[in-house]
Amino acid sequence: MINGKFKGKDILSLDQFTPNDFKILFPLTKKMKNIGFNARPSKLLDGNIVTLIFYEPSSRTFGSFSAAVKQLGGQTVEIQNPQVFSSVAKGECLSDTIRVFEAYCDAIVIRHYETGSAKKAADYASSVPVINAGDGTGEHPTQALLDLYTIHEKFDRLDNLVGVVGGDILNGRTVHSLIRGLCRFKKNTLFLLSPKQLRLPRADFLYFRDKGINLIEIQSEEEIPKIADFWYWTRVQKERFKNLKDYKTVKNRFIVTKKLLEDYGNKEMILMHPLPRIGEIEQEVDSDPRAVYLKSQIRNGMYVRMALLALILGKV
Ligand code: CP
């Protein structure tokens, strides 16, 4: 648990966050927006080096962490695809790789294809904090932080919300972290719209419900409630399927079009997506003022990561 003490903490799961932690993180994120958006100089991370090691591809998480460190005057060691561009290609194990890079830096940001790998990396790295940038189908905590910030920015609250989550709820680690985050607040309801094969695992469904969130599984667009505050659409994750045929039967089953938004959305809602999208939101929707996925949601990713780094490196 963080419990207000960010300095030196590994960031592995949204379960670590209390409502009070958001009260620390979000105002700081707003300050970071002033630095990032208005190109204000900052030396907050002057002298700090952060290693970004990504075993899976990434545009946003890698790019925004890299930019976040530089916005605050720090530097990065960047390894994308270590399976090719590091000694992992020669057979080096995760524990050795992590122990090596912790010697060079003040924090490690890791993305890995295996669920639980970020926790393992945190156990191996005894002297620096580790941030989970996505571990298999497990969690993606910093994505959820930026998603929750984006929701909070719009509605000024994280309780008493109604959301619709569409797409791959089985494999979507961003969704898993988002639900964990919303469980921390009262009276939240999520409508889960996915093909049957891509539903939340039963054990997780029951676990989250026990935590107090109201989860309602729906099977068609017609069941989307008009009162929803946000829609959170996701990609069906091709890379998690064992065979392509199974993927093809469920891919793009639910697509957001202008008409769908018109029929089932309301004027005040926001439409979110962690990206990348591969057809599940039509490009004609991008210009709708409710569509925030290529606007505030993206920018907030860098701001929230700036704030998080400053906090765990003990700079604020
Ligand atoms: N949202 C997200 O994790 O995107 P990337 O895979 O591009 O980092």
Short mmCIF file of C-alpha atoms and ligand atoms in Angstrom, two decimals:
data_model
loop_
_atom_site.label_atom_id
_atom_site.label_comp_id
_atom_site.label_asym_id
_atom_site.label_seq_id
_atom_site.Cartn_x
_atom_site.Cartn_y
_atom_site.Cartn_z
CA MET A 1 0.00 0.00 0.00
CA ILE A 2 1.07 3.56 -0.64
CA ASN A 3 -0.93 5.30 2.10
CA GLY A 4 0.46 8.72 1.27
CA LYS A 5 4.09 7.54 1.23
CA PHE A 6 5.13 7.36 -2.41
CA LYS A 7 8.89 7.73 -1.98
CA GLY A 8 10.72 4.53 -2.95
CA LYS A 9 7.50 2.56 -3.53
CA ASP A 10 7.13 0.06 -6.39
CA ILE A 11 4.00 0.76 -8.44
CA LEU A 12 2.62 -2.63 -9.40
CA SER A 13 -1.15 -2.56 -8.94
CA LEU A 14 -4.07 -0.18 -8.44
CA ASP A 15 -4.80 -2.16 -5.27
CA GLN A 16 -1.95 -0.19 -3.67
CA PHE A 17 -3.83 3.11 -3.95
CA THR A 18 -6.17 4.58 -1.34
CA PRO A 19 -8.54 7.47 -2.10
CA ASN A 20 -6.14 9.73 -0.21
CA ASP A 21 -3.29 8.79 -2.56
CA PHE A 22 -5.30 10.21 -5.48
CA LYS A 23 -5.68 13.43 -3.49
CA ILE A 24 -1.88 13.68 -3.50
CA LEU A 25 -1.28 12.51 -7.06
CA PHE A 26 -3.96 14.46 -8.92
CA PRO A 27 -3.18 18.03 -7.77
CA LEU A 28 0.48 17.34 -8.58
CA THR A 29 -0.54 16.03 -12.00
CA LYS A 30 -2.31 19.34 -12.59
CA LYS A 31 0.93 21.18 -11.75
CA MET A 32 2.82 18.92 -14.15
CA LYS A 33 0.38 19.93 -16.86
CA ASN A 34 1.61 23.50 -16.45
CA ILE A 35 5.20 22.34 -16.94
CA GLY A 36 4.43 20.00 -19.84
CA PHE A 37 1.82 21.95 -21.72
CA ASN A 38 3.45 25.36 -21.37
CA ALA A 39 7.05 24.17 -21.86
CA ARG A 40 8.10 25.44 -18.44
CA PRO A 41 11.67 24.44 -17.53
CA SER A 42 11.98 21.98 -14.64
CA LYS A 43 14.99 20.47 -12.91
CA LEU A 44 12.97 18.31 -10.53
CA LEU A 45 14.63 15.09 -11.74
CA ASP A 46 18.02 16.70 -12.42
CA GLY A 47 20.66 14.02 -11.87
CA ASN A 48 18.13 11.17 -11.97
CA ILE A 49 18.24 8.36 -14.52
CA VAL A 50 15.23 6.13 -15.19
CA THR A 51 15.53 2.86 -17.10
CA LEU A 52 12.71 1.97 -19.49
CA ILE A 53 12.86 -1.71 -20.41
CA PHE A 54 10.02 -2.90 -22.63
CA TYR A 55 9.73 -6.58 -23.60
CA GLU A 56 6.48 -5.84 -25.44
CA PRO A 57 5.83 -3.10 -28.03
CA SER A 58 4.57 0.29 -26.89
CA SER A 59 3.99 3.76 -28.30
CA ARG A 60 2.23 5.66 -25.53
CA THR A 61 3.59 4.19 -22.32
CA PHE A 62 7.19 4.14 -23.53
CA GLY A 63 6.97 7.54 -25.21
CA SER A 64 5.20 9.28 -22.36
CA PHE A 65 7.51 7.88 -19.66
CA SER A 66 10.51 8.92 -21.74
CA ALA A 67 9.05 12.40 -22.25
CA ALA A 68 7.98 12.66 -18.59
CA VAL A 69 11.53 12.10 -17.33
CA LYS A 70 12.92 14.64 -19.81
CA GLN A 71 10.21 17.21 -19.03
CA LEU A 72 11.53 17.15 -15.46
CA GLY A 73 15.19 17.42 -16.41
CA GLY A 74 16.10 13.75 -15.88
CA GLN A 75 17.63 11.23 -18.25
CA THR A 76 16.68 7.77 -19.45
CA VAL A 77 18.29 4.45 -20.35
CA GLU A 78 15.94 3.02 -22.98
CA ILE A 79 15.76 -0.59 -24.08
CA GLN A 80 12.95 -1.58 -26.39
CA ASN A 81 12.74 -5.20 -27.44
CA PRO A 82 15.49 -6.45 -25.10
CA GLN A 83 14.96 -9.92 -26.57
CA VAL A 84 16.85 -8.58 -29.62
CA PHE A 85 18.81 -5.55 -28.42
CA SER A 86 20.19 -6.69 -25.06
CA SER A 87 21.90 -9.75 -23.61
CA VAL A 88 18.45 -11.26 -23.13
CA ALA A 89 19.09 -12.37 -26.74
CA LYS A 90 22.00 -14.46 -25.40
CA GLY A 91 19.82 -16.06 -22.75
CA GLU A 92 20.20 -13.67 -19.81
CA CYS A 93 17.44 -14.18 -17.24
CA LEU A 94 15.11 -11.46 -15.91
CA SER A 95 16.72 -11.36 -12.47
CA ASP A 96 20.21 -10.70 -13.88
CA THR A 97 18.92 -8.09 -16.33
CA ILE A 98 17.07 -6.20 -13.60
CA ARG A 99 20.01 -6.36 -11.17
CA VAL A 100 22.29 -4.94 -13.86
CA PHE A 101 20.05 -2.02 -14.77
CA GLU A 102 19.26 -1.13 -11.18
CA ALA A 103 22.97 -0.40 -10.83
CA TYR A 104 22.70 2.28 -13.52
CA CYS A 105 19.58 4.17 -12.50
CA ASP A 106 17.18 5.45 -9.85
CA ALA A 107 13.97 3.73 -11.05
CA ILE A 108 13.00 1.01 -13.51
CA VAL A 109 9.90 1.05 -15.69
CA ILE A 110 9.19 -2.41 -17.08
CA ARG A 111 6.71 -3.82 -19.58
CA HIS A 112 6.69 -7.60 -19.97
CA TYR A 113 4.54 -10.21 -21.68
CA GLU A 114 4.24 -12.35 -18.53
CA THR A 115 1.64 -11.60 -15.84
CA GLY A 116 3.42 -11.13 -12.52
CA SER A 117 6.76 -10.19 -14.10
CA ALA A 118 6.74 -6.63 -12.75
CA LYS A 119 6.35 -7.99 -9.21
CA LYS A 120 9.28 -10.35 -9.86
CA ALA A 121 11.35 -7.42 -11.17
CA ALA A 122 10.48 -5.42 -8.06
CA ASP A 123 11.64 -8.31 -5.87
CA TYR A 124 14.94 -8.53 -7.80
CA ALA A 125 15.57 -4.77 -7.69
CA SER A 126 16.37 -4.18 -4.04
CA SER A 127 17.66 -0.62 -4.33
CA VAL A 128 15.34 1.18 -6.78
CA PRO A 129 11.55 1.38 -7.26
CA VAL A 130 9.98 -0.54 -10.13
CA ILE A 131 6.94 0.66 -12.09
CA ASN A 132 4.72 -1.84 -13.87
CA ALA A 133 4.15 -0.55 -17.41
CA GLY A 134 1.96 -3.55 -18.28
CA ASP A 135 2.50 -7.21 -17.33
CA GLY A 136 0.83 -9.63 -19.71
CA THR A 137 -2.91 -9.71 -19.09
CA GLY A 138 -2.39 -8.61 -15.48
CA GLU A 139 -2.35 -4.89 -14.82
CA HIS A 140 -1.30 -1.55 -16.27
CA PRO A 141 -1.46 0.74 -13.24
CA THR A 142 -0.12 3.96 -14.76
CA GLN A 143 -2.67 3.68 -17.58
CA ALA A 144 -5.43 3.42 -14.97
CA LEU A 145 -4.03 6.43 -13.13
CA LEU A 146 -4.24 8.53 -16.27
CA ASP A 147 -7.69 7.13 -17.04
CA LEU A 148 -8.94 7.96 -13.56
CA TYR A 149 -7.37 11.41 -13.78
CA THR A 150 -9.17 11.99 -17.08
CA ILE A 151 -12.49 10.94 -15.54
CA HIS A 152 -11.85 13.09 -12.47
CA GLU A 153 -10.90 16.08 -14.65
CA LYS A 154 -14.29 15.86 -16.33
CA PHE A 155 -16.62 14.96 -13.43
CA ASP A 156 -14.65 16.17 -10.39
CA ARG A 157 -15.27 12.88 -8.61
CA LEU A 158 -14.40 9.19 -8.73
CA ASP A 159 -17.48 7.90 -6.94
CA ASN A 160 -21.10 7.60 -7.98
CA LEU A 161 -20.12 7.04 -11.62
CA VAL A 162 -21.66 4.87 -14.31
CA GLY A 163 -19.31 3.53 -16.98
CA VAL A 164 -19.48 1.18 -19.94
CA VAL A 165 -16.45 -0.97 -20.72
CA GLY A 166 -16.44 -2.43 -24.21
CA GLY A 167 -14.19 -4.98 -25.90
CA ASP A 168 -11.65 -7.43 -24.47
CA ILE A 169 -12.33 -7.53 -20.76
CA LEU A 170 -10.63 -10.89 -20.33
CA ASN A 171 -7.20 -9.85 -21.60
CA GLY A 172 -7.30 -6.08 -21.20
CA ARG A 173 -4.87 -5.20 -18.42
CA THR A 174 -5.88 -1.54 -18.60
CA VAL A 175 -9.46 -2.56 -17.76
CA HIS A 176 -8.29 -4.77 -14.89
CA SER A 177 -6.44 -1.84 -13.32
CA LEU A 178 -9.28 0.60 -14.00
CA ILE A 179 -11.79 -1.64 -12.22
CA ARG A 180 -9.43 -2.04 -9.27
CA GLY A 181 -9.13 1.75 -9.08
CA LEU A 182 -12.89 2.35 -9.24
CA CYS A 183 -13.40 -0.28 -6.51
CA ARG A 184 -11.67 2.15 -4.15
CA PHE A 185 -14.60 4.56 -4.39
CA LYS A 186 -18.26 4.24 -3.46
CA LYS A 187 -21.31 3.66 -5.63
CA ASN A 188 -19.62 3.00 -8.96
CA THR A 189 -21.33 0.88 -11.61
CA LEU A 190 -19.71 -0.62 -14.68
CA PHE A 191 -21.58 -2.21 -17.57
CA LEU A 192 -19.28 -4.78 -19.17
CA LEU A 193 -19.93 -5.33 -22.88
CA SER A 194 -17.86 -8.08 -24.49
CA PRO A 195 -18.22 -11.28 -26.48
CA LYS A 196 -18.83 -14.20 -24.08
CA GLN A 197 -15.31 -15.54 -24.72
CA LEU A 198 -13.79 -12.25 -23.55
CA ARG A 199 -15.64 -11.72 -20.29
CA LEU A 200 -13.90 -10.96 -17.04
CA PRO A 201 -12.82 -14.25 -15.37
CA ARG A 202 -15.49 -15.35 -12.86
CA ALA A 203 -13.14 -15.23 -9.88
CA ASP A 204 -12.17 -11.63 -10.68
CA PHE A 205 -15.80 -10.65 -11.28
CA LEU A 206 -16.79 -11.93 -7.82
CA TYR A 207 -13.68 -10.46 -6.17
CA PHE A 208 -14.40 -7.00 -7.57
CA ARG A 209 -18.07 -7.19 -6.64
CA ASP A 210 -17.06 -8.07 -3.09
CA LYS A 211 -14.95 -4.92 -3.08
CA GLY A 212 -18.12 -2.91 -3.63
CA ILE A 213 -18.31 -2.08 -7.32
CA ASN A 214 -21.53 -2.87 -9.14
CA LEU A 215 -20.62 -4.92 -12.24
CA ILE A 216 -23.29 -5.71 -14.83
CA GLU A 217 -22.48 -7.89 -17.82
CA ILE A 218 -24.37 -7.01 -20.99
CA GLN A 219 -24.36 -8.72 -24.36
CA SER A 220 -25.49 -6.13 -26.88
CA GLU A 221 -25.23 -2.43 -27.60
CA GLU A 222 -28.97 -2.04 -26.97
CA GLU A 223 -28.31 -2.63 -23.26
CA ILE A 224 -25.97 0.37 -22.93
CA PRO A 225 -27.59 2.77 -20.44
CA LYS A 226 -28.10 6.30 -21.72
CA ILE A 227 -26.98 7.70 -18.36
CA ALA A 228 -23.37 6.45 -18.57
CA ASP A 229 -20.73 9.04 -17.63
CA PHE A 230 -18.01 7.38 -19.66
CA TRP A 231 -17.45 4.66 -22.20
CA TYR A 232 -14.09 2.89 -22.04
CA TRP A 233 -13.56 1.01 -25.29
CA THR A 234 -10.73 -1.47 -25.81
CA ARG A 235 -9.03 -3.49 -28.52
CA VAL A 236 -9.45 -7.25 -28.78
CA GLN A 237 -5.92 -8.40 -28.03
CA LYS A 238 -4.84 -10.53 -30.95
CA GLU A 239 -1.48 -11.34 -29.34
CA ARG A 240 -3.19 -13.17 -26.44
CA PHE A 241 -4.97 -15.70 -28.68
CA LYS A 242 -3.54 -19.17 -29.29
CA ASN A 243 -5.10 -19.39 -32.73
CA LEU A 244 -6.10 -16.77 -35.27
CA LYS A 245 -9.46 -18.37 -35.99
CA ASP A 246 -10.67 -17.75 -32.43
CA TYR A 247 -9.49 -14.15 -32.67
CA LYS A 248 -11.32 -13.57 -35.93
CA THR A 249 -14.62 -14.75 -34.45
CA VAL A 250 -14.58 -12.01 -31.79
CA LYS A 251 -12.52 -9.13 -33.21
CA ASN A 252 -14.41 -5.90 -33.68
CA ARG A 253 -17.69 -7.39 -32.52
CA PHE A 254 -18.47 -4.04 -30.88
CA ILE A 255 -17.61 -0.93 -32.86
CA VAL A 256 -18.25 2.66 -31.78
CA THR A 257 -19.77 4.63 -34.65
CA LYS A 258 -21.31 8.10 -34.74
CA LYS A 259 -24.70 6.42 -34.78
CA LEU A 260 -23.97 4.28 -31.73
CA LEU A 261 -22.91 7.39 -29.79
CA GLU A 262 -25.99 9.22 -30.95
CA ASP A 263 -28.35 6.38 -30.02
CA TYR A 264 -26.89 5.32 -26.67
CA GLY A 265 -24.60 8.12 -25.46
CA ASN A 266 -25.55 11.36 -23.74
CA LYS A 267 -24.16 14.85 -24.24
CA GLU A 268 -22.05 15.00 -21.06
CA MET A 269 -20.29 11.63 -21.30
CA ILE A 270 -16.70 11.06 -22.42
CA LEU A 271 -15.48 8.33 -24.74
CA MET A 272 -12.13 6.86 -23.73
CA HIS A 273 -9.76 4.24 -25.17
CA PRO A 274 -6.29 3.32 -23.88
CA LEU A 275 -5.14 2.85 -27.53
CA PRO A 276 -3.95 1.45 -29.84
CA ARG A 277 -7.28 1.02 -31.61
CA ILE A 278 -7.58 -1.18 -34.62
CA GLY A 279 -11.06 -0.44 -35.88
CA GLU A 280 -13.22 -0.68 -32.75
CA ILE A 281 -13.80 3.09 -32.79
CA GLU A 282 -14.44 4.48 -36.25
CA GLN A 283 -12.27 7.45 -37.19
CA GLU A 284 -15.38 9.53 -37.94
CA VAL A 285 -15.95 9.60 -34.16
CA ASP A 286 -12.60 11.33 -33.46
CA SER A 287 -13.97 14.82 -34.06
CA ASP A 288 -16.80 14.35 -31.56
CA PRO A 289 -16.08 16.59 -28.54
CA ARG A 290 -16.82 13.63 -26.24
CA ALA A 291 -13.96 11.60 -27.75
CA VAL A 292 -10.95 12.22 -25.48
CA TYR A 293 -8.71 9.27 -26.45
CA LEU A 294 -6.48 11.28 -28.82
CA LYS A 295 -6.77 14.47 -26.79
CA SER A 296 -6.76 14.90 -23.01
CA GLN A 297 -6.44 11.19 -22.24
CA ILE A 298 -3.15 11.01 -24.16
CA ARG A 299 -1.68 14.19 -22.70
CA ASN A 300 -2.73 13.22 -19.18
CA GLY A 301 -0.59 10.09 -19.56
CA MET A 302 2.58 12.16 -19.57
CA TYR A 303 1.43 14.49 -16.78
CA VAL A 304 0.41 11.71 -14.41
CA ARG A 305 3.68 9.85 -15.07
CA MET A 306 5.64 13.06 -14.37
CA ALA A 307 3.82 13.39 -11.04
CA LEU A 308 4.31 9.73 -10.15
CA LEU A 309 8.04 9.80 -10.91
CA ALA A 310 8.51 12.98 -8.87
CA LEU A 311 6.70 11.34 -5.94
CA ILE A 312 8.43 7.96 -5.94
CA LEU A 313 11.83 9.58 -6.43
CA GLY A 314 11.10 11.77 -3.41
CA LYS A 315 11.36 15.10 -5.26
CA VAL A 316 8.14 16.65 -3.98
N1 CP B 1 -2.17 2.34 -23.70
C1 CP B 1 -0.99 1.72 -23.92
O1 CP B 1 -0.50 0.97 -23.07
O2 CP B 1 -0.44 1.95 -25.14
P1 CP B 1 0.98 1.40 -25.60
O3 CP B 1 0.85 -0.10 -25.69
O4 CP B 1 1.25 2.04 -26.93
O5 CP B 1 1.98 1.78 -24.56
#
